[in-house]
Amino acid sequence: MSLSIIFIFILTLISVCYVAGTRKALRIAKKEQIPLRKFHSQPAYHGAYVALQAALPCVVIAFLWLAAEPFIISHIMAEHIRKAMPSLSGAEISLWLDRIKAVAEGETGFFKIDESLKHLVPVYSNLKHLSRWALFAVVVTVGLGTAAFFSQRISPGLRARHRVEAIVTALLGTCALLAIFTTLSIVVSVFSESVRFFKSVSILEFLTGTHWSPHIAIRSDQMATTGSFGAVPVFVGTFLISAIALSIAVPIGLFAAIFTSEYAHPKLRAVIKPTLEILAGIPTVVYGFFAALIVGPFVRYMAERFGFGIPSESALAAGLVMGIMIIPYISSLSDDAMNAVPQSLRDGAYALGSTKSEMIQKVLLPAALPGIAAGVLLAVSRAIGETMIVVMAASLRAKLTLNPFDAVTTVTVQIVSLLTGDQEFDSPKTLAAFALGLVLFVVTLTLNLIAFMIVKRYREQYE
């Protein structure tokens, strides 16, 4: 039994219940000769009421069932493994259970199973099939039963619209809570792993050390004594590349927004604005190729023309391409902010004798500053979190320098490097990735709080 069949059944149930509920309301109106205006709710709300009441229990049951299914089946299979091989420890049982699951799901080429456990592969498959068929039966029974029950409640006085709006409001609130819960879960998981890291490495050494070499420092005799986990070079590289990118993106994006908002003809603006926004849709790996194959060699060629010898991988090449990538974030949001400024403010400036450039400097930009600041800080967050361009155009080597021609690395690149391949999640080398992520989260959170304060302050001034 595939989950897609259960999903298709729920969608079909929603469609059928909506049509049946709507038609039943119309049939009642025709049979009892009651004008539709005397119904508390339109027929479409009666259909939506039946559809939501029938589908929601099915979705909740399916979600809870699928959440509990792995634990129940794993517990049953663990008991079977323990009976077949009593000498196994808990960790070994878990290992064999993972192999049985992999073989049962078709991964027969890599995983090998002990002869005494091979008979458990069909047992696992049968348990899973039985669970899915049982889920399908429960969903069908509950769906059809609730559909029949709530369909019988359709009447002219049924407050279907109120109940549909209440259900939709509850669903929207659930989505908001789910987003908050997800954010909190990420923060808690990163924070807990970071605490484990800081039990091995001093937080002072991590934040002030100038030597980053976690691949060497995984040995306990080198850890926390040679400064191998000093993250200063990594964060300096991140801020250097971000600063180069912003020095390119902010003026170009802001000037482009001023042109499209105040000077360009509407037809020309309709062409320029979507063209700039296309840049935001290009995959970052394409930007990485552009940086590695064109921008990096071009920067090295120009430096050699002036007598400097620099490598193809440099902070300048990565920053230039990253700046091009984040231009649309600044230009598009700034353009929208400028167009949202009331025309009366422009007219007032012109009435006082201002030229267009004076109006832009004295009225438009201050009035649109909250939107512009939000766009710039969004671009900053995007630049700090970028990985692919830095991997392909900068370097993986942490170096404490402010020279834009040097090869540097960033926080996100180091996180990827630390978590790539087979890793032990209890070693300081791996846990260092969570510490880097926690500091990066604090930095971006601080930037967002600054943006919120700027928006709040100037919004109150101009509203």
GROMACS .gro file of C-alpha atoms in nm:
model
  463
    1MET     CA    1   0.000   0.000   0.000
    2SER     CA    2   0.152   0.326  -0.113
    3LEU     CA    3   0.096   0.650   0.074
    4SER     CA    4   0.000   0.813  -0.254
    5ILE     CA    5  -0.320   0.601  -0.260
    6ILE     CA    6  -0.419   0.735   0.082
    7PHE     CA    7  -0.337   1.088  -0.033
    8ILE     CA    8  -0.546   1.046  -0.350
    9PHE     CA    9  -0.837   0.911  -0.146
   10ILE     CA   10  -0.834   1.216   0.084
   11LEU     CA   11  -0.827   1.454  -0.215
   12THR     CA   12  -1.111   1.262  -0.379
   13LEU     CA   13  -1.306   1.269  -0.054
   14ILE     CA   14  -1.268   1.648  -0.032
   15SER     CA   15  -1.387   1.698  -0.390
   16VAL     CA   16  -1.683   1.462  -0.361
   17CYS     CA   17  -1.793   1.602  -0.025
   18TYR     CA   18  -1.775   1.960  -0.151
   19VAL     CA   19  -1.985   1.885  -0.458
   20ALA     CA   20  -2.231   1.666  -0.265
   21GLY     CA   21  -2.273   1.921   0.017
   22THR     CA   22  -2.330   2.206  -0.227
   23ARG     CA   23  -2.584   2.010  -0.430
   24LYS     CA   24  -2.766   1.896  -0.118
   25ALA     CA   25  -2.810   2.256  -0.003
   26LEU     CA   26  -2.946   2.348  -0.347
   27ARG     CA   27  -3.173   2.041  -0.344
   28ILE     CA   28  -3.315   2.137  -0.003
   29ALA     CA   29  -3.384   2.489  -0.127
   30LYS     CA   30  -3.563   2.358  -0.433
   31LYS     CA   31  -3.756   2.085  -0.255
   32GLU     CA   32  -3.878   2.299   0.035
   33GLN     CA   33  -3.911   2.608  -0.189
   34ILE     CA   34  -3.693   2.819   0.037
   35PRO     CA   35  -3.511   3.111  -0.131
   36LEU     CA   36  -3.133   3.084  -0.102
   37ARG     CA   37  -3.122   3.428   0.059
   38LYS     CA   38  -3.301   3.278   0.361
   39PHE     CA   39  -3.021   3.026   0.409
   40HIS     CA   40  -2.776   3.137   0.672
   41SER     CA   41  -2.486   3.045   0.438
   42GLN     CA   42  -2.440   3.007   0.064
   43PRO     CA   43  -2.449   2.648  -0.072
   44ALA     CA   44  -2.074   2.657  -0.139
   45TYR     CA   45  -2.011   2.701   0.235
   46HIS     CA   46  -2.222   2.391   0.308
   47GLY     CA   47  -2.005   2.196   0.063
   48ALA     CA   48  -1.686   2.331   0.218
   49TYR     CA   49  -1.820   2.253   0.565
   50VAL     CA   50  -1.880   1.885   0.481
   51ALA     CA   51  -1.549   1.853   0.295
   52LEU     CA   52  -1.342   2.001   0.580
   53GLN     CA   53  -1.521   1.803   0.850
   54ALA     CA   54  -1.466   1.479   0.656
   55ALA     CA   55  -1.103   1.540   0.554
   56LEU     CA   56  -0.953   1.686   0.872
   57PRO     CA   57  -0.996   1.371   1.087
   58CYS     CA   58  -0.841   1.165   0.807
   59VAL     CA   59  -0.539   1.395   0.784
   60VAL     CA   60  -0.489   1.399   1.162
   61ILE     CA   61  -0.519   1.020   1.186
   62ALA     CA   62  -0.277   0.968   0.896
   63PHE     CA   63  -0.024   1.209   1.048
   64LEU     CA   64  -0.036   1.050   1.394
   65TRP     CA   65  -0.031   0.699   1.247
   66LEU     CA   66   0.274   0.765   1.031
   67ALA     CA   67   0.449   0.934   1.323
   68ALA     CA   68   0.395   0.634   1.551
   69GLU     CA   69   0.444   0.359   1.290
   70PRO     CA   70   0.829   0.357   1.281
   71PHE     CA   71   0.857   0.332   1.660
   72ILE     CA   72   0.605   0.048   1.691
   73ILE     CA   73   0.752  -0.156   1.404
   74SER     CA   74   1.107  -0.097   1.528
   75HIS     CA   75   1.009  -0.216   1.876
   76ILE     CA   76   0.853  -0.533   1.734
   77MET     CA   77   1.151  -0.600   1.508
   78ALA     CA   78   1.395  -0.541   1.794
   79GLU     CA   79   1.220  -0.811   1.993
   80HIS     CA   80   1.250  -1.052   1.698
   81ILE     CA   81   1.623  -0.973   1.661
   82ARG     CA   82   1.681  -1.018   2.034
   83LYS     CA   83   1.516  -1.362   2.020
   84ALA     CA   84   1.723  -1.463   1.716
   85MET     CA   85   2.055  -1.334   1.857
   86PRO     CA   86   2.029  -1.295   2.238
   87SER     CA   87   2.392  -1.187   2.280
   88LEU     CA   88   2.353  -0.860   2.089
   89SER     CA   89   2.370  -0.527   2.268
   90GLY     CA   90   2.121  -0.246   2.214
   91ALA     CA   91   2.347  -0.063   1.967
   92GLU     CA   92   2.409  -0.382   1.769
   93ILE     CA   93   2.035  -0.454   1.754
   94SER     CA   94   1.980  -0.103   1.618
   95LEU     CA   95   2.252  -0.158   1.357
   96TRP     CA   96   2.103  -0.487   1.237
   97LEU     CA   97   1.757  -0.333   1.234
   98ASP     CA   98   1.877  -0.056   1.003
   99ARG     CA   99   2.027  -0.316   0.770
  100ILE     CA  100   1.705  -0.519   0.766
  101LYS     CA  101   1.508  -0.203   0.678
  102ALA     CA  102   1.754  -0.116   0.400
  103VAL     CA  103   1.736  -0.464   0.246
  104ALA     CA  104   1.357  -0.472   0.278
  105GLU     CA  105   1.340  -0.142   0.088
  106GLY     CA  106   1.551  -0.278  -0.198
  107GLU     CA  107   1.908  -0.178  -0.107
  108THR     CA  108   2.044  -0.530  -0.148
  109GLY     CA  109   2.376  -0.446  -0.309
  110PHE     CA  110   2.550  -0.276  -0.016
  111PHE     CA  111   2.407  -0.414   0.308
  112LYS     CA  112   2.473  -0.771   0.420
  113ILE     CA  113   2.257  -0.953   0.677
  114ASP     CA  114   2.350  -1.243   0.903
  115GLU     CA  115   2.196  -1.576   0.801
  116SER     CA  116   2.010  -1.604   1.130
  117LEU     CA  117   1.833  -1.271   1.061
  118LYS     CA  118   1.742  -1.309   0.694
  119HIS     CA  119   1.400  -1.446   0.778
  120LEU     CA  120   1.319  -1.111   0.946
  121VAL     CA  121   1.331  -0.918   0.617
  122PRO     CA  122   0.989  -1.043   0.500
  123VAL     CA  123   0.861  -0.999   0.857
  124TYR     CA  124   0.950  -0.630   0.842
  125SER     CA  125   0.794  -0.592   0.496
  126ASN     CA  126   0.474  -0.766   0.610
  127LEU     CA  127   0.449  -0.545   0.919
  128LYS     CA  128   0.483  -0.234   0.708
  129HIS     CA  129   0.228  -0.349   0.450
  130LEU     CA  130  -0.013  -0.450   0.725
  131SER     CA  131   0.025  -0.111   0.889
  132ARG     CA  132  -0.044   0.078   0.566
  133TRP     CA  133  -0.349  -0.132   0.483
  134ALA     CA  134  -0.480  -0.081   0.835
  135LEU     CA  135  -0.423   0.293   0.799
  136PHE     CA  136  -0.608   0.296   0.467
  137ALA     CA  137  -0.901   0.107   0.619
  138VAL     CA  138  -0.922   0.345   0.916
  139VAL     CA  139  -0.898   0.654   0.694
  140VAL     CA  140  -1.169   0.525   0.458
  141THR     CA  141  -1.400   0.432   0.746
  142VAL     CA  142  -1.353   0.761   0.930
  143GLY     CA  143  -1.374   0.969   0.610
  144LEU     CA  144  -1.694   0.812   0.482
  145GLY     CA  145  -1.850   0.807   0.829
  146THR     CA  146  -1.783   1.174   0.903
  147ALA     CA  147  -1.891   1.272   0.552
  148ALA     CA  148  -2.225   1.096   0.597
  149PHE     CA  149  -2.274   1.240   0.947
  150PHE     CA  150  -2.206   1.603   0.859
  151SER     CA  151  -2.392   1.579   0.529
  152GLN     CA  152  -2.707   1.495   0.726
  153ARG     CA  153  -2.670   1.817   0.925
  154ILE     CA  154  -2.711   2.044   0.623
  155SER     CA  155  -3.016   2.265   0.673
  156PRO     CA  156  -3.119   2.628   0.600
  157GLY     CA  157  -3.026   2.732   0.954
  158LEU     CA  158  -2.684   2.566   0.964
  159ARG     CA  159  -2.412   2.828   1.028
  160ALA     CA  160  -2.182   2.669   0.774
  161ARG     CA  161  -1.994   2.991   0.689
  162HIS     CA  162  -1.908   3.060   1.052
  163ARG     CA  163  -1.783   2.705   1.104
  164VAL     CA  164  -1.580   2.702   0.783
  165GLU     CA  165  -1.417   3.032   0.878
  166ALA     CA  166  -1.344   2.897   1.226
  167ILE     CA  167  -1.180   2.586   1.081
  168VAL     CA  168  -0.975   2.791   0.833
  169THR     CA  169  -0.868   3.028   1.114
  170ALA     CA  170  -0.760   2.730   1.322
  171LEU     CA  171  -0.562   2.589   1.027
  172LEU     CA  172  -0.387   2.922   0.972
  173GLY     CA  173  -0.302   2.944   1.342
  174THR     CA  174  -0.169   2.588   1.333
  175CYS     CA  175   0.057   2.676   1.039
  176ALA     CA  176   0.189   2.980   1.230
  177LEU     CA  177   0.255   2.769   1.539
  178LEU     CA  178   0.422   2.504   1.324
  179ALA     CA  179   0.660   2.766   1.183
  180ILE     CA  180   0.741   2.893   1.532
  181PHE     CA  181   0.787   2.539   1.662
  182THR     CA  182   1.021   2.458   1.373
  183THR     CA  183   1.231   2.767   1.442
  184LEU     CA  184   1.251   2.690   1.813
  185SER     CA  185   1.343   2.328   1.739
  186ILE     CA  186   1.630   2.439   1.516
  187VAL     CA  187   1.756   2.684   1.778
  188VAL     CA  188   1.734   2.427   2.058
  189SER     CA  189   1.912   2.156   1.856
  190VAL     CA  190   2.192   2.388   1.745
  191PHE     CA  191   2.229   2.531   2.097
  192SER     CA  192   2.241   2.188   2.264
  193GLU     CA  193   2.508   2.059   2.024
  194SER     CA  194   2.704   2.383   2.067
  195VAL     CA  195   2.700   2.337   2.444
  196ARG     CA  196   2.856   1.992   2.395
  197PHE     CA  197   3.127   2.153   2.181
  198PHE     CA  198   3.201   2.423   2.436
  199LYS     CA  199   3.249   2.156   2.703
  200SER     CA  200   3.555   2.045   2.502
  201VAL     CA  201   3.676   2.379   2.371
  202SER     CA  202   3.673   2.708   2.559
  203ILE     CA  203   3.419   2.956   2.424
  204LEU     CA  204   3.676   3.233   2.472
  205GLU     CA  205   3.926   3.045   2.260
  206PHE     CA  206   3.659   2.980   1.996
  207LEU     CA  207   3.557   3.347   1.970
  208THR     CA  208   3.904   3.502   1.998
  209GLY     CA  209   4.142   3.238   1.859
  210THR     CA  210   4.314   3.317   1.530
  211HIS     CA  211   4.402   2.965   1.416
  212TRP     CA  212   4.132   2.750   1.256
  213SER     CA  213   4.238   2.396   1.175
  214PRO     CA  214   3.974   2.149   1.299
  215HIS     CA  215   4.097   1.864   1.078
  216ILE     CA  216   4.423   1.857   1.274
  217ALA     CA  217   4.270   1.923   1.611
  218ILE     CA  218   4.047   1.618   1.631
  219ARG     CA  219   4.320   1.452   1.836
  220SER     CA  220   4.269   1.517   2.203
  221ASP     CA  221   4.634   1.607   2.262
  222GLN     CA  222   4.607   1.904   2.027
  223MET     CA  223   4.259   2.021   2.108
  224ALA     CA  224   4.221   2.351   2.296
  225THR     CA  225   4.596   2.395   2.333
  226THR     CA  226   4.707   2.496   1.984
  227GLY     CA  227   4.420   2.730   1.907
  228SER     CA  228   4.292   2.499   1.630
  229PHE     CA  229   3.931   2.602   1.689
  230GLY     CA  230   3.986   2.976   1.682
  231ALA     CA  231   3.701   3.098   1.457
  232VAL     CA  232   3.818   3.457   1.405
  233PRO     CA  233   3.969   3.390   1.056
  234VAL     CA  234   3.646   3.221   0.945
  235PHE     CA  235   3.426   3.512   1.055
  236VAL     CA  236   3.669   3.771   0.917
  237GLY     CA  237   3.655   3.592   0.580
  238THR     CA  238   3.276   3.591   0.595
  239PHE     CA  239   3.253   3.962   0.672
  240LEU     CA  240   3.521   4.050   0.413
  241ILE     CA  241   3.341   3.876   0.128
  242SER     CA  242   3.004   4.013   0.247
  243ALA     CA  243   3.148   4.367   0.263
  244ILE     CA  244   3.282   4.340  -0.095
  245ALA     CA  245   2.946   4.206  -0.213
  246LEU     CA  246   2.752   4.486  -0.042
  247SER     CA  247   2.985   4.754  -0.176
  248ILE     CA  248   2.883   4.633  -0.523
  249ALA     CA  249   2.517   4.552  -0.466
  250VAL     CA  250   2.398   4.844  -0.251
  251PRO     CA  251   2.485   5.137  -0.483
  252ILE     CA  252   2.392   4.952  -0.803
  253GLY     CA  253   2.069   4.817  -0.657
  254LEU     CA  254   1.969   5.148  -0.502
  255PHE     CA  255   2.045   5.353  -0.814
  256ALA     CA  256   1.860   5.102  -1.030
  257ALA     CA  257   1.559   5.133  -0.799
  258ILE     CA  258   1.569   5.515  -0.818
  259PHE     CA  259   1.586   5.499  -1.198
  260THR     CA  260   1.299   5.253  -1.237
  261SER     CA  261   1.087   5.436  -0.980
  262GLU     CA  262   1.140   5.801  -1.075
  263TYR     CA  263   1.299   5.833  -1.419
  264ALA     CA  264   1.212   5.532  -1.634
  265HIS     CA  265   0.906   5.526  -1.858
  266PRO     CA  266   0.646   5.274  -1.736
  267LYS     CA  267   0.706   5.053  -2.040
  268LEU     CA  268   1.082   5.060  -1.981
  269ARG     CA  269   1.029   4.989  -1.610
  270ALA     CA  270   0.813   4.688  -1.702
  271VAL     CA  271   1.115   4.547  -1.886
  272ILE     CA  272   1.401   4.643  -1.651
  273LYS     CA  273   1.248   4.534  -1.320
  274PRO     CA  274   1.165   4.171  -1.421
  275THR     CA  275   1.502   4.143  -1.596
  276LEU     CA  276   1.684   4.237  -1.276
  277GLU     CA  277   1.470   3.998  -1.075
  278ILE     CA  278   1.572   3.712  -1.305
  279LEU     CA  279   1.917   3.734  -1.142
  280ALA     CA  280   1.761   3.619  -0.814
  281GLY     CA  281   1.633   3.300  -0.980
  282ILE     CA  282   1.967   3.183  -1.117
  283PRO     CA  283   2.104   2.884  -0.919
  284THR     CA  284   2.405   2.974  -0.707
  285VAL     CA  285   2.609   2.695  -0.866
  286VAL     CA  286   2.582   2.886  -1.195
  287TYR     CA  287   2.715   3.195  -1.021
  288GLY     CA  288   2.993   2.976  -0.885
  289PHE     CA  289   3.091   2.863  -1.235
  290PHE     CA  290   3.080   3.225  -1.350
  291ALA     CA  291   3.308   3.325  -1.065
  292ALA     CA  292   3.552   3.036  -1.109
  293LEU     CA  293   3.579   3.045  -1.489
  294ILE     CA  294   3.545   3.416  -1.574
  295VAL     CA  295   3.564   3.657  -1.282
  296GLY     CA  296   3.848   3.485  -1.092
  297PRO     CA  297   4.084   3.457  -1.394
  298PHE     CA  298   3.990   3.812  -1.502
  299VAL     CA  299   4.079   3.953  -1.159
  300ARG     CA  300   4.410   3.766  -1.163
  301TYR     CA  301   4.483   3.890  -1.518
  302MET     CA  302   4.413   4.253  -1.425
  303ALA     CA  303   4.623   4.225  -1.108
  304GLU     CA  304   4.914   4.082  -1.308
  305ARG     CA  305   4.886   4.371  -1.553
  306PHE     CA  306   4.950   4.604  -1.258
  307GLY     CA  307   5.235   4.393  -1.127
  308PHE     CA  308   5.055   4.193  -0.857
  309GLY     CA  309   5.063   3.816  -0.837
  310ILE     CA  310   4.740   3.678  -0.692
  311PRO     CA  311   4.567   3.338  -0.711
  312SER     CA  312   4.250   3.277  -0.914
  313GLU     CA  313   4.063   3.206  -0.594
  314SER     CA  314   4.025   3.529  -0.399
  315ALA     CA  315   3.781   3.711  -0.175
  316LEU     CA  316   3.744   3.979  -0.441
  317ALA     CA  317   3.623   3.735  -0.709
  318ALA     CA  318   3.374   3.571  -0.473
  319GLY     CA  319   3.255   3.909  -0.341
  320LEU     CA  320   3.204   4.055  -0.690
  321VAL     CA  321   2.989   3.765  -0.806
  322MET     CA  322   2.801   3.753  -0.477
  323GLY     CA  323   2.732   4.127  -0.514
  324ILE     CA  324   2.581   4.066  -0.858
  325MET     CA  325   2.368   3.789  -0.713
  326ILE     CA  326   2.210   4.004  -0.439
  327ILE     CA  327   2.143   4.314  -0.653
  328PRO     CA  328   1.781   4.207  -0.721
  329TYR     CA  329   1.706   4.181  -0.346
  330ILE     CA  330   1.801   4.547  -0.299
  331SER     CA  331   1.669   4.690  -0.627
  332SER     CA  332   1.332   4.515  -0.622
  333LEU     CA  333   1.249   4.582  -0.256
  334SER     CA  334   1.376   4.943  -0.278
  335ASP     CA  335   1.171   5.001  -0.594
  336ASP     CA  336   0.858   4.871  -0.422
  337ALA     CA  337   0.930   5.089  -0.116
  338MET     CA  338   0.976   5.401  -0.331
  339ASN     CA  339   0.658   5.337  -0.527
  340ALA     CA  340   0.470   5.298  -0.198
  341VAL     CA  341   0.559   5.656  -0.095
  342PRO     CA  342   0.245   5.871  -0.131
  343GLN     CA  343   0.242   6.095  -0.437
  344SER     CA  344   0.132   6.382  -0.212
  345LEU     CA  345   0.482   6.389  -0.056
  346ARG     CA  346   0.637   6.429  -0.401
  347ASP     CA  347   0.385   6.696  -0.499
  348GLY     CA  348   0.450   6.884  -0.176
  349ALA     CA  349   0.826   6.890  -0.246
  350TYR     CA  350   0.769   7.010  -0.603
  351ALA     CA  351   0.527   7.279  -0.477
  352LEU     CA  352   0.805   7.415  -0.252
  353GLY     CA  353   1.033   7.449  -0.554
  354SER     CA  354   1.241   7.133  -0.520
  355THR     CA  355   1.402   6.978  -0.824
  356LYS     CA  356   1.358   6.604  -0.886
  357SER     CA  357   1.701   6.523  -0.742
  358GLU     CA  358   1.626   6.732  -0.432
  359MET     CA  359   1.289   6.562  -0.392
  360ILE     CA  360   1.461   6.222  -0.410
  361GLN     CA  361   1.728   6.317  -0.154
  362LYS     CA  362   1.508   6.506   0.092
  363VAL     CA  363   1.172   6.329   0.063
  364LEU     CA  364   1.170   6.002  -0.130
  365LEU     CA  365   1.472   5.825   0.021
  366PRO     CA  366   1.391   5.916   0.387
  367ALA     CA  367   1.028   5.811   0.336
  368ALA     CA  368   1.128   5.481   0.173
  369LEU     CA  369   1.412   5.413   0.417
  370PRO     CA  370   1.233   5.131   0.608
  371GLY     CA  371   1.182   4.932   0.287
  372ILE     CA  372   1.532   5.008   0.163
  373ALA     CA  373   1.685   4.902   0.496
  374ALA     CA  374   1.482   4.581   0.491
  375GLY     CA  375   1.607   4.504   0.139
  376VAL     CA  376   1.970   4.573   0.229
  377LEU     CA  377   1.958   4.360   0.542
  378LEU     CA  378   1.787   4.079   0.351
  379ALA     CA  379   2.074   4.097   0.104
  380VAL     CA  380   2.324   4.092   0.392
  381SER     CA  381   2.165   3.777   0.532
  382ARG     CA  382   2.171   3.620   0.185
  383ALA     CA  383   2.540   3.707   0.140
  384ILE     CA  384   2.642   3.575   0.482
  385GLY     CA  385   2.464   3.245   0.420
  386GLU     CA  386   2.597   3.186   0.067
  387THR     CA  387   2.812   2.876   0.025
  388MET     CA  388   2.847   2.760  -0.334
  389ILE     CA  389   3.008   3.076  -0.474
  390VAL     CA  390   3.267   3.081  -0.195
  391VAL     CA  391   3.348   2.713  -0.244
  392MET     CA  392   3.411   2.761  -0.617
  393ALA     CA  393   3.563   3.110  -0.621
  394ALA     CA  394   3.732   3.165  -0.283
  395SER     CA  395   3.890   2.887  -0.082
  396LEU     CA  396   3.846   2.628   0.192
  397ARG     CA  397   4.153   2.756   0.379
  398ALA     CA  398   4.093   2.985   0.678
  399LYS     CA  399   4.329   3.282   0.670
  400LEU     CA  400   4.321   3.588   0.892
  401THR     CA  401   4.353   3.873   0.644
  402LEU     CA  402   4.171   4.179   0.517
  403ASN     CA  403   4.343   4.166   0.179
  404PRO     CA  404   4.069   4.113  -0.084
  405PHE     CA  405   4.321   3.942  -0.316
  406ASP     CA  406   4.387   3.662  -0.065
  407ALA     CA  407   4.202   3.332  -0.059
  408VAL     CA  408   3.971   3.314   0.243
  409THR     CA  409   3.679   3.101   0.354
  410THR     CA  410   3.343   3.161   0.522
  411VAL     CA  411   3.138   3.014   0.803
  412THR     CA  412   2.893   2.829   0.579
  413VAL     CA  413   3.171   2.670   0.377
  414GLN     CA  414   3.340   2.544   0.693
  415ILE     CA  415   3.008   2.403   0.819
  416VAL     CA  416   2.965   2.207   0.497
  417SER     CA  417   3.326   2.091   0.511
  418LEU     CA  418   3.293   1.972   0.871
  419LEU     CA  419   2.973   1.777   0.808
  420THR     CA  420   3.067   1.619   0.474
  421GLY     CA  421   3.143   1.248   0.468
  422ASP     CA  422   3.136   0.997   0.752
  423GLN     CA  423   3.164   1.189   1.077
  424GLU     CA  424   3.147   1.111   1.445
  425PHE     CA  425   2.886   1.336   1.599
  426ASP     CA  426   3.055   1.330   1.936
  427SER     CA  427   3.390   1.467   1.819
  428PRO     CA  428   3.483   1.836   1.861
  429LYS     CA  429   3.553   1.856   1.489
  430THR     CA  430   3.193   1.778   1.399
  431LEU     CA  431   3.039   1.969   1.689
  432ALA     CA  432   3.233   2.279   1.580
  433ALA     CA  433   2.991   2.309   1.287
  434PHE     CA  434   2.703   2.363   1.531
  435ALA     CA  435   2.903   2.627   1.722
  436LEU     CA  436   2.969   2.812   1.395
  437GLY     CA  437   2.601   2.785   1.307
  438LEU     CA  438   2.499   2.921   1.648
  439VAL     CA  439   2.723   3.228   1.614
  440LEU     CA  440   2.600   3.282   1.258
  441PHE     CA  441   2.241   3.260   1.382
  442VAL     CA  442   2.311   3.522   1.650
  443VAL     CA  443   2.466   3.754   1.390
  444THR     CA  444   2.174   3.726   1.147
  445LEU     CA  445   1.923   3.759   1.433
  446THR     CA  446   2.097   4.080   1.543
  447LEU     CA  447   2.077   4.215   1.188
  448ASN     CA  448   1.708   4.134   1.169
  449LEU     CA  449   1.644   4.306   1.503
  450ILE     CA  450   1.827   4.617   1.377
  451ALA     CA  451   1.614   4.611   1.062
  452PHE     CA  452   1.299   4.578   1.271
  453MET     CA  453   1.400   4.877   1.486
  454ILE     CA  454   1.472   5.091   1.178
  455VAL     CA  455   1.144   5.001   1.014
  456LYS     CA  456   0.948   5.063   1.334
  457ARG     CA  457   1.110   5.401   1.399
  458TYR     CA  458   1.061   5.551   1.053
  459ARG     CA  459   0.721   5.394   0.994
  460GLU     CA  460   0.589   5.581   1.294
  461GLN     CA  461   0.738   5.903   1.161
  462TYR     CA  462   0.576   5.895   0.818
  463GLU     CA  463   0.240   5.734   0.888
   0.00000   0.00000   0.00000
